[in-house]
Tab-separated table of C-alpha atoms in Angstrom:
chain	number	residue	atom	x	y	z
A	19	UNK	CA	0.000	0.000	0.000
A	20	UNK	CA	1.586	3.292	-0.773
A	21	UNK	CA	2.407	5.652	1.829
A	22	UNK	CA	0.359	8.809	1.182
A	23	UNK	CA	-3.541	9.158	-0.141
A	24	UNK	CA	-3.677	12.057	-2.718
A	25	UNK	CA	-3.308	11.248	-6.643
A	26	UNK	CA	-0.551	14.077	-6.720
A	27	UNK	CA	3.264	12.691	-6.744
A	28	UNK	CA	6.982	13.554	-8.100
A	29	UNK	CA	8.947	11.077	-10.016
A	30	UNK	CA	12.512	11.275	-9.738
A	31	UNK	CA	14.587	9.022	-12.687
A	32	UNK	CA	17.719	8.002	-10.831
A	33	UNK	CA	19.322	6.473	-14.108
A	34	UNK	CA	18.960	10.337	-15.335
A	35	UNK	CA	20.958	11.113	-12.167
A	36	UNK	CA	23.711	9.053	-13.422
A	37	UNK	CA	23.638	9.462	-16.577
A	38	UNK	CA	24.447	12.743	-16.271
A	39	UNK	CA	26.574	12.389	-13.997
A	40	UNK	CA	28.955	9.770	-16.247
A	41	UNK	CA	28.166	12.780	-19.390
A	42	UNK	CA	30.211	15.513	-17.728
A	43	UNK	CA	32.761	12.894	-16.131
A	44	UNK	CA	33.600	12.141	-19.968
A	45	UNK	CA	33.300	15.705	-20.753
A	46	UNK	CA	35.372	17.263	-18.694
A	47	UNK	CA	39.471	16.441	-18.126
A	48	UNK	CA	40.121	12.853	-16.161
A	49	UNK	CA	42.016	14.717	-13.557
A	50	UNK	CA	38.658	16.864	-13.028
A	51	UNK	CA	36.443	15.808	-9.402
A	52	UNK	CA	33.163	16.039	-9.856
A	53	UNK	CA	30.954	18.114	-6.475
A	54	UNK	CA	27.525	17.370	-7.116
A	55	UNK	CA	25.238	20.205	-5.332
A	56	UNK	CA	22.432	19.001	-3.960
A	57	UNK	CA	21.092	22.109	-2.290
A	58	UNK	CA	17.361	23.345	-1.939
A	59	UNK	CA	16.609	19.358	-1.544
A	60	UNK	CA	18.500	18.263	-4.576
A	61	UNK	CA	16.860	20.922	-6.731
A	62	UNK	CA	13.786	19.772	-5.369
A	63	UNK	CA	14.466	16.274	-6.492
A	64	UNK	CA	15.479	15.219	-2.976
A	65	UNK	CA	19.255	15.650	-1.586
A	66	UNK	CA	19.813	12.514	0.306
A	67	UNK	CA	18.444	10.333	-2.823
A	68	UNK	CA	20.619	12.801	-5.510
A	69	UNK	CA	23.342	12.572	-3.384
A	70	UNK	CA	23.651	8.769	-3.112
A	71	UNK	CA	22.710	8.708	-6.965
A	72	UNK	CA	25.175	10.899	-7.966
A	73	UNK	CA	28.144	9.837	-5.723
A	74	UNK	CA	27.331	6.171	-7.147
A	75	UNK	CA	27.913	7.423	-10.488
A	76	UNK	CA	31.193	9.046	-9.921
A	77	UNK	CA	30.742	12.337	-8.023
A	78	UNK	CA	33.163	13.120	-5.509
A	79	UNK	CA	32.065	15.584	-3.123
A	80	UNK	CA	29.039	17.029	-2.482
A	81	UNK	CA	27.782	20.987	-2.306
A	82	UNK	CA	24.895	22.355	-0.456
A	83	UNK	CA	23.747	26.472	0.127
A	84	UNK	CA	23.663	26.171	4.164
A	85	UNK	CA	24.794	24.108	7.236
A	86	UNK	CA	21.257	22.730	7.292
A	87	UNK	CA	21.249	20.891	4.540
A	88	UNK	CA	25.035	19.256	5.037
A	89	UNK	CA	23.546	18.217	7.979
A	90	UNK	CA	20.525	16.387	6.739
A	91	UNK	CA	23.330	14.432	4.414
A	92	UNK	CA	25.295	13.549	7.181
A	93	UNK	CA	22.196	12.125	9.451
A	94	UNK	CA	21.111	10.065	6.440
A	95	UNK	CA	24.532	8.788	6.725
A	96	UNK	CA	26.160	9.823	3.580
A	97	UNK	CA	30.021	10.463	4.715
A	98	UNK	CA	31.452	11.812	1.669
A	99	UNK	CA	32.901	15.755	1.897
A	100	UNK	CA	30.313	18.361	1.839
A	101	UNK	CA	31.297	22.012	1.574
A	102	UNK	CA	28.409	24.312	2.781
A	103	UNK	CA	28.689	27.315	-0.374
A	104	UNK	CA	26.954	30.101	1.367
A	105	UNK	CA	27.560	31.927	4.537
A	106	UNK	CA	27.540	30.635	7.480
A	107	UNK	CA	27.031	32.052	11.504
A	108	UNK	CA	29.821	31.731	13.658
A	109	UNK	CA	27.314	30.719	16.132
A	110	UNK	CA	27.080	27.505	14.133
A	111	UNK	CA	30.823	26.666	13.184
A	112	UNK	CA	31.262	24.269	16.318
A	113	UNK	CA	28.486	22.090	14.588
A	114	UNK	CA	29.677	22.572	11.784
A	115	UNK	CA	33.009	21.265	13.105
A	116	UNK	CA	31.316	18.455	15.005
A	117	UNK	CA	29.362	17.168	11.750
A	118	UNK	CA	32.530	17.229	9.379
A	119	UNK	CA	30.986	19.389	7.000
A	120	UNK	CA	33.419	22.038	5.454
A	121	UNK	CA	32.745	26.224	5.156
A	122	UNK	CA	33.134	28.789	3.174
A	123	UNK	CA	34.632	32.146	4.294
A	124	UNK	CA	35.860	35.450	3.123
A	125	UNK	CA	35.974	37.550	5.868
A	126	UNK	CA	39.269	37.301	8.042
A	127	UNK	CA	37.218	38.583	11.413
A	128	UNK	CA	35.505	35.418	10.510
A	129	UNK	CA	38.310	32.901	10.434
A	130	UNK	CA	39.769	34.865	13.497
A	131	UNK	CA	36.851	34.244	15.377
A	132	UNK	CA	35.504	30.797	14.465
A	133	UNK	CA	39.336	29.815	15.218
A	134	UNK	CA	38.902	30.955	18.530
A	135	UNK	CA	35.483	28.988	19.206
A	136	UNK	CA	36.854	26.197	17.814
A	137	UNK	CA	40.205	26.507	20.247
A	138	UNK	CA	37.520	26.982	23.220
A	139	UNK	CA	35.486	23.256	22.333
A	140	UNK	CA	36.614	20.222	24.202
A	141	UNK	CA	36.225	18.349	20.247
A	142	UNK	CA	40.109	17.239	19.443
A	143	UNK	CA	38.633	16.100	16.121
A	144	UNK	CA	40.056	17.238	13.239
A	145	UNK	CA	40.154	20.920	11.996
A	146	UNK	CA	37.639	22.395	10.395
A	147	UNK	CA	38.342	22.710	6.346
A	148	UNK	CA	37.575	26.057	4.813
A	149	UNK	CA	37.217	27.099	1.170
A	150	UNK	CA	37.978	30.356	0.693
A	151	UNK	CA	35.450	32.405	-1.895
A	152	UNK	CA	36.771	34.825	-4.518
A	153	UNK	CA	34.113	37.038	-5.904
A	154	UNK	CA	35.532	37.555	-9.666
A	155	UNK	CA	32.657	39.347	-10.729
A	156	UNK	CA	29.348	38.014	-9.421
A	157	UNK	CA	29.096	40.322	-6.636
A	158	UNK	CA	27.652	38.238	-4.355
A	159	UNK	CA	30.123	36.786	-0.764
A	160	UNK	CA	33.532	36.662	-1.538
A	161	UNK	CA	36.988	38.670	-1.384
A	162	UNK	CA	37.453	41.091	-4.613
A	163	UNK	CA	40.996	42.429	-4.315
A	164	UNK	CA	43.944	41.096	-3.873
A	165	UNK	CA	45.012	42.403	-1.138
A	166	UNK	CA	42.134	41.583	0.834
A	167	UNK	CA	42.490	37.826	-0.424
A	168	UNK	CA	46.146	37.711	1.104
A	169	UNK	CA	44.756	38.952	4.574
A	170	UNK	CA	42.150	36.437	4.262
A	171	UNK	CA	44.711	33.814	3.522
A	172	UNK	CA	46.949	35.190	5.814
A	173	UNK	CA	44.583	34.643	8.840
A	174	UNK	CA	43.573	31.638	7.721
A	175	UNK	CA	47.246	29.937	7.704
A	176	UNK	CA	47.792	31.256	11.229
A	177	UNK	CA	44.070	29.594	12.345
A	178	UNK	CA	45.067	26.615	14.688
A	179	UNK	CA	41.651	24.572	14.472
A	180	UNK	CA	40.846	25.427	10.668
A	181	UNK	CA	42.613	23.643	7.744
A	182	UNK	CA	42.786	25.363	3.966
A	183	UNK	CA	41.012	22.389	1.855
A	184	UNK	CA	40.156	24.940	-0.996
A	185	UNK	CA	39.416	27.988	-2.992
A	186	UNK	CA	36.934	29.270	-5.760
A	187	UNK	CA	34.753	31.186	-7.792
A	188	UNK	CA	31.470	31.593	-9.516
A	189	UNK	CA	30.488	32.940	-12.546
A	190	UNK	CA	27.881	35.355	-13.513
A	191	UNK	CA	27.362	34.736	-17.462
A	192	UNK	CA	28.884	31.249	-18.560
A	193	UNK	CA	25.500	30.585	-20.065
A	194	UNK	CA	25.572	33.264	-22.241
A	195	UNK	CA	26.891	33.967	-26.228
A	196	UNK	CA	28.748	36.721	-24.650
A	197	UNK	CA	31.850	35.075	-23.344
A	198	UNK	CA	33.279	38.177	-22.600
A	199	UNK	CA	32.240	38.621	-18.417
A	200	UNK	CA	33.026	34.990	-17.868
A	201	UNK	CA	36.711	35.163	-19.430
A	202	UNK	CA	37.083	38.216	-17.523
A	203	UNK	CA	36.429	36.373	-14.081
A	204	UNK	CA	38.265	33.432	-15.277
A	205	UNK	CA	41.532	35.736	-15.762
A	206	UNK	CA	40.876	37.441	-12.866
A	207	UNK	CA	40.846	34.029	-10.683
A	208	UNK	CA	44.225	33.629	-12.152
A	209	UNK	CA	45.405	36.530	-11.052
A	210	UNK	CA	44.410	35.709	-7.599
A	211	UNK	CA	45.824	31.882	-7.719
A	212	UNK	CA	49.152	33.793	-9.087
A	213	UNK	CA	48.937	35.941	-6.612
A	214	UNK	CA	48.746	33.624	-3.754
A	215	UNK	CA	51.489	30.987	-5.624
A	216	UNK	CA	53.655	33.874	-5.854
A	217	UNK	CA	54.550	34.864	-1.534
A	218	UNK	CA	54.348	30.498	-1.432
A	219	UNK	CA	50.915	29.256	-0.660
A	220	UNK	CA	50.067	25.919	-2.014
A	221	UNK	CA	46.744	26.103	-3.157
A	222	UNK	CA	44.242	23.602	-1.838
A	223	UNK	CA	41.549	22.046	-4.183
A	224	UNK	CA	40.951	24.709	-6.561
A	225	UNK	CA	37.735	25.089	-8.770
A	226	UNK	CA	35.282	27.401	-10.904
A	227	UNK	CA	33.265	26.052	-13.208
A	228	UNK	CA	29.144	25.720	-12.850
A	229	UNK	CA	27.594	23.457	-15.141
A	230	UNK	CA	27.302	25.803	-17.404
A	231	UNK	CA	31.417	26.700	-17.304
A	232	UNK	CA	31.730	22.984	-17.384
A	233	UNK	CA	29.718	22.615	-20.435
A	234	UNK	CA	31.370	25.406	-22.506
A	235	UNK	CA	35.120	25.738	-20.698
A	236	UNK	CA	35.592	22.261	-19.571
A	237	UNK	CA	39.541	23.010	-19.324
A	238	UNK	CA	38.647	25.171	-16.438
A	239	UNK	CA	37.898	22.153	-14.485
A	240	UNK	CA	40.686	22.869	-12.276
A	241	UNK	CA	40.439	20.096	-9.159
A	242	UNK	CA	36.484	19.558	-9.468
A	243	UNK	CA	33.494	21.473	-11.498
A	244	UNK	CA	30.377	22.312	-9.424
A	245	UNK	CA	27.989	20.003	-11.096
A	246	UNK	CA	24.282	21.805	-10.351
A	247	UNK	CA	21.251	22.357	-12.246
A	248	UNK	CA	22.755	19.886	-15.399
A	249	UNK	CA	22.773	16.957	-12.517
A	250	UNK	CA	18.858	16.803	-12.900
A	251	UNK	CA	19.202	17.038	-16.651
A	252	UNK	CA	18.443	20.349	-16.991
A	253	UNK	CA	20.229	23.275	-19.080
A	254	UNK	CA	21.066	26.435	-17.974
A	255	UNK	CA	20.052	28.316	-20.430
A	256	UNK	CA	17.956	28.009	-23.701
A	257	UNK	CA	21.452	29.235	-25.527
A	258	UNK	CA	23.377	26.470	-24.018
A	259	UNK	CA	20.576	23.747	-24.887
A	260	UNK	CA	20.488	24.788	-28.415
A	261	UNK	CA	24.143	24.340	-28.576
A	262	UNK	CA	23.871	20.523	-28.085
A	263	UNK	CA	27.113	20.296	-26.411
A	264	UNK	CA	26.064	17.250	-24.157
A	265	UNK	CA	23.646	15.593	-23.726
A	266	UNK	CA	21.341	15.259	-21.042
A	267	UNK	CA	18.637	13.610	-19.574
A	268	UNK	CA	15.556	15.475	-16.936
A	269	UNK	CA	15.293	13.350	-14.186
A	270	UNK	CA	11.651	14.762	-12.907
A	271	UNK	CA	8.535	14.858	-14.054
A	272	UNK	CA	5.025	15.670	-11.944
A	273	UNK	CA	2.321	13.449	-12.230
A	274	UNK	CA	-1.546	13.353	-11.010
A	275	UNK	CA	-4.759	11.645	-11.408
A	276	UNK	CA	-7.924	13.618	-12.678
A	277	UNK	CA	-10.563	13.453	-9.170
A	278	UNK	CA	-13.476	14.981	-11.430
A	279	UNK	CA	-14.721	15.312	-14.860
A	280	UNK	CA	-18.166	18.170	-15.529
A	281	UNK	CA	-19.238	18.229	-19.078
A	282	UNK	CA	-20.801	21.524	-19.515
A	283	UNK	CA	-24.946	21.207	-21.185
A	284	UNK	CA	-24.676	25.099	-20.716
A	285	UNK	CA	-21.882	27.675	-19.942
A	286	UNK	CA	-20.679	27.884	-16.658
A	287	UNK	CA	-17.599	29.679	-14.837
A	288	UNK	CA	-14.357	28.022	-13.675
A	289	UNK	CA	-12.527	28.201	-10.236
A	290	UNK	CA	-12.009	32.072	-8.501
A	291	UNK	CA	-13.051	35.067	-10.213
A	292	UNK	CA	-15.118	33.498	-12.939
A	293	UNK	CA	-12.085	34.160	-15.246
A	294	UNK	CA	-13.279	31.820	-17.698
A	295	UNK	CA	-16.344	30.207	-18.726
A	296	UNK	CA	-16.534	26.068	-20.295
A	297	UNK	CA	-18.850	26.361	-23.462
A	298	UNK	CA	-21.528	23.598	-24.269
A	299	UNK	CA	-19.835	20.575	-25.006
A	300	UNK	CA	-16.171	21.403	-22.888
A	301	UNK	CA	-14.794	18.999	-20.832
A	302	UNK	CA	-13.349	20.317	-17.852
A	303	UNK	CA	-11.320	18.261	-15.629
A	304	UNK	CA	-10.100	18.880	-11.697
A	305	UNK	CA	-6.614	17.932	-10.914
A	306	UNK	CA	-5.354	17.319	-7.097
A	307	UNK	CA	-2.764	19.621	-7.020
A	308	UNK	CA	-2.277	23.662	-6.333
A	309	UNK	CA	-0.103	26.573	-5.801
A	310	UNK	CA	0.160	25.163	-2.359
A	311	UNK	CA	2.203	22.181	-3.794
A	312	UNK	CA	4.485	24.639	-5.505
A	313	UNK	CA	2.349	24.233	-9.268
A	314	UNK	CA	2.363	28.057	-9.655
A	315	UNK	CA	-0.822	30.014	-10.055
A	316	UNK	CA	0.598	32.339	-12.810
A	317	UNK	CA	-0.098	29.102	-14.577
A	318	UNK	CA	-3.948	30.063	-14.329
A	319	UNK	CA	-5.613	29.886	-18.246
A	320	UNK	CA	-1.924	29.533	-19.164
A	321	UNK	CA	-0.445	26.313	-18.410
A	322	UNK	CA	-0.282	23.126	-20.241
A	323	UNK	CA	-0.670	19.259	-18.957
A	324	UNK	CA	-0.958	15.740	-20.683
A	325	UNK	CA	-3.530	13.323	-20.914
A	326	UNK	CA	-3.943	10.498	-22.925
A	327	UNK	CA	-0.147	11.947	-24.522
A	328	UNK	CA	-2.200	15.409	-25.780
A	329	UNK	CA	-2.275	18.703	-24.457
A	330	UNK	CA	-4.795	20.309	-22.617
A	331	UNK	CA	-5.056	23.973	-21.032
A	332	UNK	CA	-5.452	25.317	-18.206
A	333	UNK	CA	-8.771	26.537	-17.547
A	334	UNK	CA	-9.628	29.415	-15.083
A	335	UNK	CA	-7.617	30.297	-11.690
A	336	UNK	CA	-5.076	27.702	-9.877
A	337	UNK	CA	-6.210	27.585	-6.641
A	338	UNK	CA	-4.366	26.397	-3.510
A	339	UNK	CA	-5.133	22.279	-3.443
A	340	UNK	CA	-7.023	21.842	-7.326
A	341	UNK	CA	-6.786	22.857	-10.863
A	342	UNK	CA	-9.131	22.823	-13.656
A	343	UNK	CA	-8.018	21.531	-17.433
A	344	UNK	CA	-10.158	21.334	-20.826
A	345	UNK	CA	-9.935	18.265	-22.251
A	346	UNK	CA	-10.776	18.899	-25.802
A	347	UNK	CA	-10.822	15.404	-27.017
A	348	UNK	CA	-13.754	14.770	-24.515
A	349	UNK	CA	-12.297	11.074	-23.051
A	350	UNK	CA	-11.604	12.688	-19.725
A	351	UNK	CA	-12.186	9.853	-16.836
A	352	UNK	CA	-11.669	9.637	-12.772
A	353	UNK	CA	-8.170	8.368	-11.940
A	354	UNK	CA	-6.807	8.968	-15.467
A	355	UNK	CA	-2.751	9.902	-14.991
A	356	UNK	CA	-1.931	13.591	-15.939
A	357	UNK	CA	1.546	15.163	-16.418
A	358	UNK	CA	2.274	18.360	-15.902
A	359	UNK	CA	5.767	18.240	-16.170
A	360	UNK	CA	7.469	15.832	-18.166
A	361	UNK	CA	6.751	13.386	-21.033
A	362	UNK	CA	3.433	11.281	-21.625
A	363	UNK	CA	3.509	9.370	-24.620
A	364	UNK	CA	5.729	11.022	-27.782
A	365	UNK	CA	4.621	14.390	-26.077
A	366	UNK	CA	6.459	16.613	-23.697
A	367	UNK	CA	5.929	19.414	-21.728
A	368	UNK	CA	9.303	20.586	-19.879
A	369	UNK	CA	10.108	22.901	-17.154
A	370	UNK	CA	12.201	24.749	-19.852
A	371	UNK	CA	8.565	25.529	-21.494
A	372	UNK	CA	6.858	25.775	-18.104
A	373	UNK	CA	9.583	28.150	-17.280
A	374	UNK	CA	8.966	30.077	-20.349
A	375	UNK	CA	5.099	30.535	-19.455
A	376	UNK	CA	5.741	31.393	-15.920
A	377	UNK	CA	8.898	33.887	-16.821
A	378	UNK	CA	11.545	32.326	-14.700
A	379	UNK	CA	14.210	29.943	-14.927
A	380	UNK	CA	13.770	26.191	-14.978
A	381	UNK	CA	15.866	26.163	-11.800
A	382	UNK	CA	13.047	27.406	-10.009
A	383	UNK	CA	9.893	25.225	-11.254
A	384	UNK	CA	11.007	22.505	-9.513
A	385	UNK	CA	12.483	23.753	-6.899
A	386	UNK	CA	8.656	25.156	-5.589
A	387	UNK	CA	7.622	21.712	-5.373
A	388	UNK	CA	7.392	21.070	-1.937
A	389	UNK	CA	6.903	18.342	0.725
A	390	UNK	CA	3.260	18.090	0.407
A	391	UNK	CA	3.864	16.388	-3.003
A	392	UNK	CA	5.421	12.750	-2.228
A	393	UNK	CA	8.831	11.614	-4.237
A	394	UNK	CA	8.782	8.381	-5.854
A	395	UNK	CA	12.222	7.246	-6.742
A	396	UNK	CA	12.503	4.968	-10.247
A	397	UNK	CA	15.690	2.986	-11.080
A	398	UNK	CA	14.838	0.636	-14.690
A	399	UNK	CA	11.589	1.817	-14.260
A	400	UNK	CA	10.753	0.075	-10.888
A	401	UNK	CA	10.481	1.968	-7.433
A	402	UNK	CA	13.130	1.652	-5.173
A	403	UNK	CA	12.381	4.408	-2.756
A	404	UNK	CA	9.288	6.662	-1.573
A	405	UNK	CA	9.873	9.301	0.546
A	406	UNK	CA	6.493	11.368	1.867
A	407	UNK	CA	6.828	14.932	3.662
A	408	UNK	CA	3.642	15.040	5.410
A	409	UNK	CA	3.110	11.237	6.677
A	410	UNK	CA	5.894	9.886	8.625
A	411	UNK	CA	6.040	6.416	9.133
C-alpha cells in the first residue's frame, strides 16, 4: 500500500541522475572531481536520494547552500565531503566542526573568530576545512581584491583549528553567447591563484566552473566542477541547450490523477473570479494539485498538462489544493494519470517551457515543489524508494 492518499506525486529518474553524472565525467578532463550540489533538496528532487545517486555514479564531493542541509546528508549517513557554499554564523561553526561538513569564508574577522570557538570546544577532532570564496565578478560573498584575499589567507594559515582544503569562484554569465564577463572572471581568478602561488601558498583544491562553465570551458575544471542544475538534466540556459554540447537527460517529471470530470450542457464559470467560462460541449477536468504544492498560479488559463499523450489547457484560476483543465478530445475519466511536467507518450511538456510561461528559470519550477507532493524514486523503471513529507512512518 503506498504511503500517502492524494493522486498528486513527483517522479525522480535516478538512471537520469547518473547518466548525467557519467556525461560531464567524460566531458570534462580525467584529472577533473566532480561536487555534485544538492542544495534546496536536490533541486527539489530530494538531496539525500541525488546525493547517493550521484556519488554512485562518480561524483566526488558534495555541495549544499547552508549548514542545514550538510547536515541532513550527514544524518542520512552519507560520509562523503560536503562544503556548505553560502555563509555561514559563527554561532554555528562548532556544529559545523562536530558534523565534518566544510565552510566557506571570506571575511578574516571570521576565520579569526571561528578559530577561537573552535580553540575553546573540548572536540580534538580534526580541523575544520575552509574554502575560501573569490568574488571575480558576481558580486555576491567573496573577497574582490587582492590584497584583501592575502589577509584572508593570511589569517587563515595562522588559524590553529581550521585547515585550507580549498578555494573558488562563480560565474555570472557562462551561459551566455557573450563570453566576454566569464573570461574576464576566469583571468581574474588567475590573477588571484598567481597571486597567492607567488609569496608560497600551495593552493588547496581549486575550482570554478558551474555546469554551465563545465559545459562550454571544460579546461577550467581545475580540481572539481560544481555540477548543479545539469545533474537533474536540466540546461542552464535556452542558448546552451540549443548548442547541443552534451547531452542530457531530466530526471523529474510531476504526475496526477484527474478526481473529477463536468461536461458543460450550458456555460458555466471556472474556479475564482469566474475568469473563464466552459462552453456547451467542454470537458473540464479537476486535478489534485495547487499553488500550495508549488504548481504556480501564474499558470492560471496559461499552463499546459498531458492526458492520454495530448495537451490540454489550463482553464480558469489555480487555486491552492485543485486545478481545472479542458480536455478537448472529450475522453476525460476519474483516476486517469496527468503530467504536468514531463513526457506522456511522444509528447512533452518541460520545465524549460513551463519556465517560459511562468517567466523564470527552470531552476526554479522545480524547486517550488514542496513536501506536500510525495517523491517516488525509479531505477529501470521500478520503485526503489518513496519518501512522503507530510506522513511519517
Amino acid at each position: 500500500m503506498k504511503p500517502y492518499c492524494r493522486d498528486t506525486w513527483v517522479e525522480v529518474n535516478l538512471d537520469a541522475i547518473s547518466a548525467n553524472v557519467r556525461t560531464f565525467r567524460a566531458h570534462t578532463p580525467k584529472q577533473t572531481g566532480i561536487m555534485a550540489v544538492v542544495k534546496a533538496d536536490g533541486y527539489g528532487h530530494g538531496s539525500v536520494q541525488v546525493a547517493r545517486e550521484a556519488i554512485a555514479a562518480g561524483a566526488d564531493t558534495l555541495g549544499v547552500a547552508m549548514l542545514d542541509e550538510a547536515i541532513v546528508l550527514r544524518k542520512a549517513g552519507i560520509t562523503e565531503p560536503v562544503l556548505v557554499l553560502g555563509y555561514t554564523p559563527l554561532d554555528s561553526v562548532e556544529k559545523a566542526h562536530r558534523w565534518d561538513v566544510e565552510l566557506t569564508a571570506y571575511q578574516a574577522d571570521w576565520i579569526r573568530e571561528a578559530d577561537r570557538l573552535l580553540l575553546q570546544s573540548e572536540n580534538p577532532a580534526k580541523p575544520l576545512g575552509i574554502h575560501l570564496k573569490a568574488d571575480t565578478g558576481m558580486g555576491r560573498i567573496g573577497v574582490r581584491e587582492i590584497p584583501e584575499l592575502l589577509e584572508v589567507t593570511e589569517a587563515l594559515a595562522a588559524a590553529k583549528r581550521l585547515a585550507w582544503t580549498g578555494i573558488f569562484t562563480h560565474f555570472a554569465c557562462a551561459d551566455e553567447p557573450d563570453t566576454s564577463h566569464v573570461k574576464a572572471q576566469h583571468e581574474r581568478f588567475q590573477e588571484m591563484l598567481a597571486a597567492l602561488r607567488e609569496i608560497g601558498y600551495q593552493l588547496p583544491l581549486v575550482h570554478c566552473c558551474n555546469s554551465a562553465a563545465a559545459i562550454v570551458f571544460p579546461e577550467w575544471g581545475y580540481d572539481t566542477i560544481r555540477l548543479g542544475i545539469s545533474l537533474y538534466g536540466l540546461y542552464p540556459s535556452p542558448y546552451l541547450k540549443e548548442r547541443q554540447d552534451i547531452q542530457l537527460v531530466p530526471a523529474l517529471s510531476l504526475k496526477t490523477r484527474i478526481a473529477h470530470v463536468k461536461t458543460a450542457a450550458e456555460p458555466f464559470t471556472v474556479s475564482y473570479g469566474a475568469t473563464y467560462t466552459a462552453q456547451p460541449g467542454e470537458q473540464v477536468a479537476t486535478l489534485p494539485i495547487g499553488y500550495a504544492d508549488g504548481f504556480s498560479r501564474a499558470f492560471s488559463n496559461r499552463g499546459i498538462v498531458l492526458h492520454n499523450g495530448m495537451r490540454a489547457p489550463v482553464v480558469g484560476r489555480v487555486c491552492m489544493d485543485q486545478t481545472m483543465v479542458r480536455i478537448d478530445q472529450g475522453n476525460a475519466r476519474v483516476g486517469d494519470e496527468v503530467v504536468l511536467y514531463g513526457k506522456q507518450g511522444t509528447e512533452e511538456f518541460s520545465l524549460d517551457e513551463a519556465a517560459a510561461i511562468l517567466g523564470t528559470i527552470n531552476y526554479e519550477v522545480p524547486c517550488m515543489l514542496n513536501a506536500r507532493v510525495p517523491r517516488i524514486y525509479l531505477r529501470n523503471y521500478e520503485c526503489v524508494e518513496i519518501c512522503q513529507g507530510i506522513v511519517k512512518g
